[in-house]
Amino acid sequence: MQVFYSADNGLGRARLGLVVSKKTARRANRRNYMKRLLRDCFRRHRHGLPPQDFIVRVRTAFTREQAAQVQDELLRLLAG
């Protein structure tokens, strides 16, 4: 996973954009699961983030067993 883009948005709150390509996960339900998990993590922690737009690109697919590690990585990436 990588933060593809980060910039001040002037809105006073953080926003998230996600990119999960078909190359990463062929089935739509797997792509949707990954996006749902990342959006939920972002929603629970956005009050502590700077007012920026973040675009995150998922490079490798992950499963439920790896969900906690992925959420930790997302928070690490968004923190700076």
PDB file of N, CA and C in Angstrom:
ATOM      1  N   MET A   1       0.852  -1.161   0.000  1.00  0.00           N
ATOM      2  CA  MET A   1       0.000   0.000   0.000  1.00  0.00           C
ATOM      3  C   MET A   1       0.899   1.225   0.000  1.00  0.00           C
ATOM      4  N   GLN A   2       0.475   2.254  -0.688  1.00  0.00           N
ATOM      5  CA  GLN A   2       1.252   3.480  -0.709  1.00  0.00           C
ATOM      6  C   GLN A   2       0.328   4.683  -0.762  1.00  0.00           C
ATOM      7  N   VAL A   3       0.786   5.786  -0.173  1.00  0.00           N
ATOM      8  CA  VAL A   3       0.064   7.045  -0.311  1.00  0.00           C
ATOM      9  C   VAL A   3       0.531   7.648  -1.621  1.00  0.00           C
ATOM     10  N   PHE A   4      -0.384   7.720  -2.545  1.00  0.00           N
ATOM     11  CA  PHE A   4      -0.078   8.172  -3.889  1.00  0.00           C
ATOM     12  C   PHE A   4       0.005   9.691  -3.948  1.00  0.00           C
ATOM     13  N   TYR A   5      -0.807  10.357  -3.148  1.00  0.00           N
ATOM     14  CA  TYR A   5      -0.900  11.814  -3.209  1.00  0.00           C
ATOM     15  C   TYR A   5      -1.393  12.333  -1.875  1.00  0.00           C
ATOM     16  N   SER A   6      -0.838  13.437  -1.442  1.00  0.00           N
ATOM     17  CA  SER A   6      -1.286  14.069  -0.217  1.00  0.00           C
ATOM     18  C   SER A   6      -1.100  15.577  -0.370  1.00  0.00           C
ATOM     19  N   ALA A   7      -2.156  16.335  -0.135  1.00  0.00           N
ATOM     20  CA  ALA A   7      -2.077  17.785  -0.273  1.00  0.00           C
ATOM     21  C   ALA A   7      -3.098  18.453   0.629  1.00  0.00           C
ATOM     22  N   ASP A   8      -2.792  19.674   1.056  1.00  0.00           N
ATOM     23  CA  ASP A   8      -3.735  20.452   1.856  1.00  0.00           C
ATOM     24  C   ASP A   8      -4.988  20.708   1.028  1.00  0.00           C
ATOM     25  N   ASN A   9      -6.152  20.643   1.695  1.00  0.00           N
ATOM     26  CA  ASN A   9      -7.399  20.839   0.957  1.00  0.00           C
ATOM     27  C   ASN A   9      -8.141  22.110   1.338  1.00  0.00           C
ATOM     28  N   GLY A  10      -7.757  22.774   2.422  1.00  0.00           N
ATOM     29  CA  GLY A  10      -8.402  24.018   2.806  1.00  0.00           C
ATOM     30  C   GLY A  10      -9.802  23.849   3.368  1.00  0.00           C
ATOM     31  N   LEU A  11     -10.216  22.634   3.667  1.00  0.00           N
ATOM     32  CA  LEU A  11     -11.562  22.383   4.177  1.00  0.00           C
ATOM     33  C   LEU A  11     -11.602  22.212   5.687  1.00  0.00           C
ATOM     34  N   GLY A  12     -10.455  22.030   6.301  1.00  0.00           N
ATOM     35  CA  GLY A  12     -10.425  21.855   7.741  1.00  0.00           C
ATOM     36  C   GLY A  12     -10.659  20.427   8.197  1.00  0.00           C
ATOM     37  N   ARG A  13     -10.700  19.471   7.262  1.00  0.00           N
ATOM     38  CA  ARG A  13     -10.881  18.064   7.618  1.00  0.00           C
ATOM     39  C   ARG A  13     -10.140  17.194   6.609  1.00  0.00           C
ATOM     40  N   ALA A  14      -9.838  15.994   7.035  1.00  0.00           N
ATOM     41  CA  ALA A  14      -9.132  15.051   6.164  1.00  0.00           C
ATOM     42  C   ALA A  14     -10.123  14.328   5.265  1.00  0.00           C
ATOM     43  N   ARG A  15      -9.675  14.010   4.037  1.00  0.00           N
ATOM     44  CA  ARG A  15     -10.482  13.226   3.100  1.00  0.00           C
ATOM     45  C   ARG A  15      -9.624  12.095   2.543  1.00  0.00           C
ATOM     46  N   LEU A  16     -10.287  11.023   2.141  1.00  0.00           N
ATOM     47  CA  LEU A  16      -9.590   9.835   1.662  1.00  0.00           C
ATOM     48  C   LEU A  16     -10.106   9.417   0.298  1.00  0.00           C
ATOM     49  N   GLY A  17      -9.176   9.075  -0.582  1.00  0.00           N
ATOM     50  CA  GLY A  17      -9.502   8.472  -1.872  1.00  0.00           C
ATOM     51  C   GLY A  17      -8.772   7.145  -1.952  1.00  0.00           C
ATOM     52  N   LEU A  18      -9.439   6.122  -2.479  1.00  0.00           N
ATOM     53  CA  LEU A  18      -8.847   4.787  -2.557  1.00  0.00           C
ATOM     54  C   LEU A  18      -8.791   4.297  -3.992  1.00  0.00           C
ATOM     55  N   VAL A  19      -7.697   3.604  -4.312  1.00  0.00           N
ATOM     56  CA  VAL A  19      -7.544   2.981  -5.620  1.00  0.00           C
ATOM     57  C   VAL A  19      -7.189   1.522  -5.385  1.00  0.00           C
ATOM     58  N   VAL A  20      -8.087   0.635  -5.836  1.00  0.00           N
ATOM     59  CA  VAL A  20      -7.835  -0.806  -5.797  1.00  0.00           C
ATOM     60  C   VAL A  20      -8.148  -1.315  -7.194  1.00  0.00           C
ATOM     61  N   SER A  21      -7.133  -1.646  -7.948  1.00  0.00           N
ATOM     62  CA  SER A  21      -7.333  -2.015  -9.346  1.00  0.00           C
ATOM     63  C   SER A  21      -7.711  -3.484  -9.516  1.00  0.00           C
ATOM     64  N   LYS A  22      -8.173  -3.801 -10.702  1.00  0.00           N
ATOM     65  CA  LYS A  22      -8.488  -5.197 -11.029  1.00  0.00           C
ATOM     66  C   LYS A  22      -7.230  -6.048 -11.023  1.00  0.00           C
ATOM     67  N   LYS A  23      -6.118  -5.430 -11.272  1.00  0.00           N
ATOM     68  CA  LYS A  23      -4.854  -6.160 -11.245  1.00  0.00           C
ATOM     69  C   LYS A  23      -4.536  -6.623  -9.821  1.00  0.00           C
ATOM     70  N   THR A  24      -4.927  -5.839  -8.840  1.00  0.00           N
ATOM     71  CA  THR A  24      -4.694  -6.180  -7.439  1.00  0.00           C
ATOM     72  C   THR A  24      -5.602  -7.317  -6.998  1.00  0.00           C
ATOM     73  N   ALA A  25      -6.888  -7.193  -7.268  1.00  0.00           N
ATOM     74  CA  ALA A  25      -7.864  -8.222  -6.895  1.00  0.00           C
ATOM     75  C   ALA A  25      -8.869  -8.346  -8.035  1.00  0.00           C
ATOM     76  N   ARG A  26      -8.933  -9.490  -8.612  1.00  0.00           N
ATOM     77  CA  ARG A  26      -9.758  -9.699  -9.794  1.00  0.00           C
ATOM     78  C   ARG A  26     -11.261  -9.588  -9.508  1.00  0.00           C
ATOM     79  N   ARG A  27     -11.695 -10.113  -8.377  1.00  0.00           N
ATOM     80  CA  ARG A  27     -13.124 -10.136  -8.045  1.00  0.00           C
ATOM     81  C   ARG A  27     -13.553  -8.831  -7.371  1.00  0.00           C
ATOM     82  N   ALA A  28     -14.700  -8.308  -7.768  1.00  0.00           N
ATOM     83  CA  ALA A  28     -15.205  -7.041  -7.233  1.00  0.00           C
ATOM     84  C   ALA A  28     -15.468  -7.126  -5.736  1.00  0.00           C
ATOM     85  N   ASN A  29     -15.937  -8.280  -5.258  1.00  0.00           N
ATOM     86  CA  ASN A  29     -16.229  -8.374  -3.826  1.00  0.00           C
ATOM     87  C   ASN A  29     -14.950  -8.277  -2.994  1.00  0.00           C
ATOM     88  N   ARG A  30     -13.829  -8.749  -3.492  1.00  0.00           N
ATOM     89  CA  ARG A  30     -12.557  -8.614  -2.765  1.00  0.00           C
ATOM     90  C   ARG A  30     -12.086  -7.156  -2.774  1.00  0.00           C
ATOM     91  N   ARG A  31     -12.215  -6.492  -3.911  1.00  0.00           N
ATOM     92  CA  ARG A  31     -11.831  -5.071  -3.984  1.00  0.00           C
ATOM     93  C   ARG A  31     -12.700  -4.238  -3.055  1.00  0.00           C
ATOM     94  N   ASN A  32     -14.004  -4.509  -3.047  1.00  0.00           N
ATOM     95  CA  ASN A  32     -14.923  -3.768  -2.185  1.00  0.00           C
ATOM     96  C   ASN A  32     -14.627  -4.022  -0.716  1.00  0.00           C
ATOM     97  N   TYR A  33     -14.277  -5.250  -0.346  1.00  0.00           N
ATOM     98  CA  TYR A  33     -13.925  -5.556   1.037  1.00  0.00           C
ATOM     99  C   TYR A  33     -12.718  -4.736   1.473  1.00  0.00           C
ATOM    100  N   MET A  34     -11.697  -4.671   0.627  1.00  0.00           N
ATOM    101  CA  MET A  34     -10.492  -3.914   0.974  1.00  0.00           C
ATOM    102  C   MET A  34     -10.813  -2.434   1.153  1.00  0.00           C
ATOM    103  N   LYS A  35     -11.610  -1.877   0.243  1.00  0.00           N
ATOM    104  CA  LYS A  35     -11.972  -0.467   0.351  1.00  0.00           C
ATOM    105  C   LYS A  35     -12.821  -0.198   1.590  1.00  0.00           C
ATOM    106  N   ARG A  36     -13.755  -1.092   1.877  1.00  0.00           N
ATOM    107  CA  ARG A  36     -14.604  -0.943   3.068  1.00  0.00           C
ATOM    108  C   ARG A  36     -13.772  -0.934   4.343  1.00  0.00           C
ATOM    109  N   LEU A  37     -12.832  -1.847   4.444  1.00  0.00           N
ATOM    110  CA  LEU A  37     -11.982  -1.943   5.624  1.00  0.00           C
ATOM    111  C   LEU A  37     -11.147  -0.667   5.804  1.00  0.00           C
ATOM    112  N   LEU A  38     -10.547  -0.190   4.728  1.00  0.00           N
ATOM    113  CA  LEU A  38      -9.707   1.003   4.808  1.00  0.00           C
ATOM    114  C   LEU A  38     -10.534   2.254   5.105  1.00  0.00           C
ATOM    115  N   ARG A  39     -11.720   2.370   4.498  1.00  0.00           N
ATOM    116  CA  ARG A  39     -12.581   3.522   4.786  1.00  0.00           C
ATOM    117  C   ARG A  39     -13.001   3.553   6.250  1.00  0.00           C
ATOM    118  N   ASP A  40     -13.327   2.388   6.799  1.00  0.00           N
ATOM    119  CA  ASP A  40     -13.743   2.320   8.195  1.00  0.00           C
ATOM    120  C   ASP A  40     -12.610   2.732   9.122  1.00  0.00           C
ATOM    121  N   CYS A  41     -11.416   2.255   8.850  1.00  0.00           N
ATOM    122  CA  CYS A  41     -10.247   2.635   9.663  1.00  0.00           C
ATOM    123  C   CYS A  41     -10.011   4.143   9.586  1.00  0.00           C
ATOM    124  N   PHE A  42     -10.106   4.696   8.378  1.00  0.00           N
ATOM    125  CA  PHE A  42      -9.930   6.132   8.196  1.00  0.00           C
ATOM    126  C   PHE A  42     -10.996   6.912   8.957  1.00  0.00           C
ATOM    127  N   ARG A  43     -12.249   6.456   8.863  1.00  0.00           N
ATOM    128  CA  ARG A  43     -13.357   7.144   9.527  1.00  0.00           C
ATOM    129  C   ARG A  43     -13.153   7.190  11.039  1.00  0.00           C
ATOM    130  N   ARG A  44     -12.658   6.106  11.618  1.00  0.00           N
ATOM    131  CA  ARG A  44     -12.457   6.057  13.069  1.00  0.00           C
ATOM    132  C   ARG A  44     -11.289   6.919  13.540  1.00  0.00           C
ATOM    133  N   HIS A  45     -10.342   7.247  12.662  1.00  0.00           N
ATOM    134  CA  HIS A  45      -9.143   7.983  13.075  1.00  0.00           C
ATOM    135  C   HIS A  45      -8.973   9.343  12.405  1.00  0.00           C
ATOM    136  N   ARG A  46      -9.946   9.785  11.617  1.00  0.00           N
ATOM    137  CA  ARG A  46      -9.747  11.030  10.866  1.00  0.00           C
ATOM    138  C   ARG A  46      -9.695  12.279  11.729  1.00  0.00           C
ATOM    139  N   HIS A  47     -10.243  12.234  12.951  1.00  0.00           N
ATOM    140  CA  HIS A  47     -10.226  13.422  13.809  1.00  0.00           C
ATOM    141  C   HIS A  47      -8.795  13.805  14.205  1.00  0.00           C
ATOM    142  N   GLY A  48      -7.869  12.871  14.172  1.00  0.00           N
ATOM    143  CA  GLY A  48      -6.488  13.158  14.548  1.00  0.00           C
ATOM    144  C   GLY A  48      -5.569  13.425  13.369  1.00  0.00           C
ATOM    145  N   LEU A  49      -6.130  13.483  12.169  1.00  0.00           N
ATOM    146  CA  LEU A  49      -5.311  13.689  10.972  1.00  0.00           C
ATOM    147  C   LEU A  49      -5.338  15.146  10.536  1.00  0.00           C
ATOM    148  N   PRO A  50      -4.293  15.583   9.846  1.00  0.00           N
ATOM    149  CA  PRO A  50      -4.266  16.960   9.351  1.00  0.00           C
ATOM    150  C   PRO A  50      -5.296  17.153   8.236  1.00  0.00           C
ATOM    151  N   PRO A  51      -5.729  18.394   7.987  1.00  0.00           N
ATOM    152  CA  PRO A  51      -6.736  18.647   6.938  1.00  0.00           C
ATOM    153  C   PRO A  51      -6.126  18.528   5.543  1.00  0.00           C
ATOM    154  N   GLN A  52      -5.999  17.311   5.095  1.00  0.00           N
ATOM    155  CA  GLN A  52      -5.403  17.040   3.788  1.00  0.00           C
ATOM    156  C   GLN A  52      -6.252  16.034   3.028  1.00  0.00           C
ATOM    157  N   ASP A  53      -6.025  15.986   1.719  1.00  0.00           N
ATOM    158  CA  ASP A  53      -6.594  14.941   0.875  1.00  0.00           C
ATOM    159  C   ASP A  53      -5.541  13.849   0.751  1.00  0.00           C
ATOM    160  N   PHE A  54      -5.923  12.623   1.004  1.00  0.00           N
ATOM    161  CA  PHE A  54      -5.022  11.481   0.878  1.00  0.00           C
ATOM    162  C   PHE A  54      -5.581  10.545  -0.189  1.00  0.00           C
ATOM    163  N   ILE A  55      -4.746  10.132  -1.117  1.00  0.00           N
ATOM    164  CA  ILE A  55      -5.129   9.110  -2.081  1.00  0.00           C
ATOM    165  C   ILE A  55      -4.222   7.920  -1.825  1.00  0.00           C
ATOM    166  N   VAL A  56      -4.834   6.790  -1.512  1.00  0.00           N
ATOM    167  CA  VAL A  56      -4.097   5.578  -1.164  1.00  0.00           C
ATOM    168  C   VAL A  56      -4.309   4.548  -2.258  1.00  0.00           C
ATOM    169  N   ARG A  57      -3.225   3.968  -2.702  1.00  0.00           N
ATOM    170  CA  ARG A  57      -3.268   2.937  -3.738  1.00  0.00           C
ATOM    171  C   ARG A  57      -2.868   1.605  -3.121  1.00  0.00           C
ATOM    172  N   VAL A  58      -3.745   0.631  -3.190  1.00  0.00           N
ATOM    173  CA  VAL A  58      -3.473  -0.702  -2.655  1.00  0.00           C
ATOM    174  C   VAL A  58      -2.747  -1.489  -3.740  1.00  0.00           C
ATOM    175  N   ARG A  59      -1.556  -1.980  -3.426  1.00  0.00           N
ATOM    176  CA  ARG A  59      -0.723  -2.662  -4.419  1.00  0.00           C
ATOM    177  C   ARG A  59      -0.871  -4.180  -4.379  1.00  0.00           C
ATOM    178  N   THR A  60      -1.097  -4.743  -3.185  1.00  0.00           N
ATOM    179  CA  THR A  60      -1.258  -6.186  -3.073  1.00  0.00           C
ATOM    180  C   THR A  60      -2.537  -6.492  -2.297  1.00  0.00           C
ATOM    181  N   ALA A  61      -3.206  -7.533  -2.701  1.00  0.00           N
ATOM    182  CA  ALA A  61      -4.460  -7.919  -2.050  1.00  0.00           C
ATOM    183  C   ALA A  61      -4.176  -8.428  -0.638  1.00  0.00           C
ATOM    184  N   PHE A  62      -5.147  -8.260   0.245  1.00  0.00           N
ATOM    185  CA  PHE A  62      -5.023  -8.770   1.606  1.00  0.00           C
ATOM    186  C   PHE A  62      -6.323  -9.440   2.020  1.00  0.00           C
ATOM    187  N   THR A  63      -6.239 -10.267   3.049  1.00  0.00           N
ATOM    188  CA  THR A  63      -7.394 -11.021   3.531  1.00  0.00           C
ATOM    189  C   THR A  63      -7.747 -10.588   4.948  1.00  0.00           C
ATOM    190  N   ARG A  64      -8.752 -11.216   5.511  1.00  0.00           N
ATOM    191  CA  ARG A  64      -9.178 -10.880   6.876  1.00  0.00           C
ATOM    192  C   ARG A  64      -8.080 -11.136   7.892  1.00  0.00           C
ATOM    193  N   GLU A  65      -7.274 -12.150   7.650  1.00  0.00           N
ATOM    194  CA  GLU A  65      -6.192 -12.463   8.592  1.00  0.00           C
ATOM    195  C   GLU A  65      -5.142 -11.357   8.641  1.00  0.00           C
ATOM    196  N   GLN A  66      -5.005 -10.613   7.570  1.00  0.00           N
ATOM    197  CA  GLN A  66      -4.016  -9.534   7.497  1.00  0.00           C
ATOM    198  C   GLN A  66      -4.620  -8.156   7.769  1.00  0.00           C
ATOM    199  N   ALA A  67      -5.889  -8.089   8.091  1.00  0.00           N
ATOM    200  CA  ALA A  67      -6.589  -6.812   8.224  1.00  0.00           C
ATOM    201  C   ALA A  67      -5.972  -5.906   9.286  1.00  0.00           C
ATOM    202  N   ALA A  68      -5.606  -6.441  10.433  1.00  0.00           N
ATOM    203  CA  ALA A  68      -5.029  -5.614  11.501  1.00  0.00           C
ATOM    204  C   ALA A  68      -3.698  -5.010  11.062  1.00  0.00           C
ATOM    205  N   GLN A  69      -2.882  -5.776  10.368  1.00  0.00           N
ATOM    206  CA  GLN A  69      -1.597  -5.266   9.878  1.00  0.00           C
ATOM    207  C   GLN A  69      -1.812  -4.161   8.855  1.00  0.00           C
ATOM    208  N   VAL A  70      -2.792  -4.342   7.994  1.00  0.00           N
ATOM    209  CA  VAL A  70      -3.075  -3.352   6.952  1.00  0.00           C
ATOM    210  C   VAL A  70      -3.578  -2.053   7.575  1.00  0.00           C
ATOM    211  N   GLN A  71      -4.430  -2.148   8.575  1.00  0.00           N
ATOM    212  CA  GLN A  71      -4.926  -0.949   9.240  1.00  0.00           C
ATOM    213  C   GLN A  71      -3.788  -0.204   9.930  1.00  0.00           C
ATOM    214  N   ASP A  72      -2.881  -0.928  10.569  1.00  0.00           N
ATOM    215  CA  ASP A  72      -1.721  -0.291  11.194  1.00  0.00           C
ATOM    216  C   ASP A  72      -0.858   0.412  10.152  1.00  0.00           C
ATOM    217  N   GLU A  73      -0.677  -0.234   9.006  1.00  0.00           N
ATOM    218  CA  GLU A  73       0.119   0.369   7.943  1.00  0.00           C
ATOM    219  C   GLU A  73      -0.551   1.629   7.405  1.00  0.00           C
ATOM    220  N   LEU A  74      -1.871   1.595   7.248  1.00  0.00           N
ATOM    221  CA  LEU A  74      -2.591   2.779   6.781  1.00  0.00           C
ATOM    222  C   LEU A  74      -2.397   3.945   7.745  1.00  0.00           C
ATOM    223  N   LEU A  75      -2.545   3.700   9.027  1.00  0.00           N
ATOM    224  CA  LEU A  75      -2.367   4.779  10.005  1.00  0.00           C
ATOM    225  C   LEU A  75      -0.941   5.310  10.004  1.00  0.00           C
ATOM    226  N   ARG A  76       0.014   4.431   9.820  1.00  0.00           N
ATOM    227  CA  ARG A  76       1.416   4.856   9.740  1.00  0.00           C
ATOM    228  C   ARG A  76       1.646   5.735   8.530  1.00  0.00           C
ATOM    229  N   LEU A  77       1.068   5.353   7.392  1.00  0.00           N
ATOM    230  CA  LEU A  77       1.220   6.148   6.172  1.00  0.00           C
ATOM    231  C   LEU A  77       0.556   7.517   6.278  1.00  0.00           C
ATOM    232  N   LEU A  78      -0.624   7.560   6.874  1.00  0.00           N
ATOM    233  CA  LEU A  78      -1.352   8.826   6.971  1.00  0.00           C
ATOM    234  C   LEU A  78      -0.734   9.768   8.001  1.00  0.00           C
ATOM    235  N   ALA A  79      -0.056   9.213   8.996  1.00  0.00           N
ATOM    236  CA  ALA A  79       0.562  10.051  10.029  1.00  0.00           C
ATOM    237  C   ALA A  79       1.786  10.801   9.487  1.00  0.00           C
ATOM    238  N   GLY A  80       2.371  10.298   8.449  1.00  0.00           N
ATOM    239  CA  GLY A  80       3.497  11.023   7.910  1.00  0.00           C
ATOM    240  C   GLY A  80       4.595  10.133   7.635  1.00  0.00           C
TER     241      GLY A  80
END
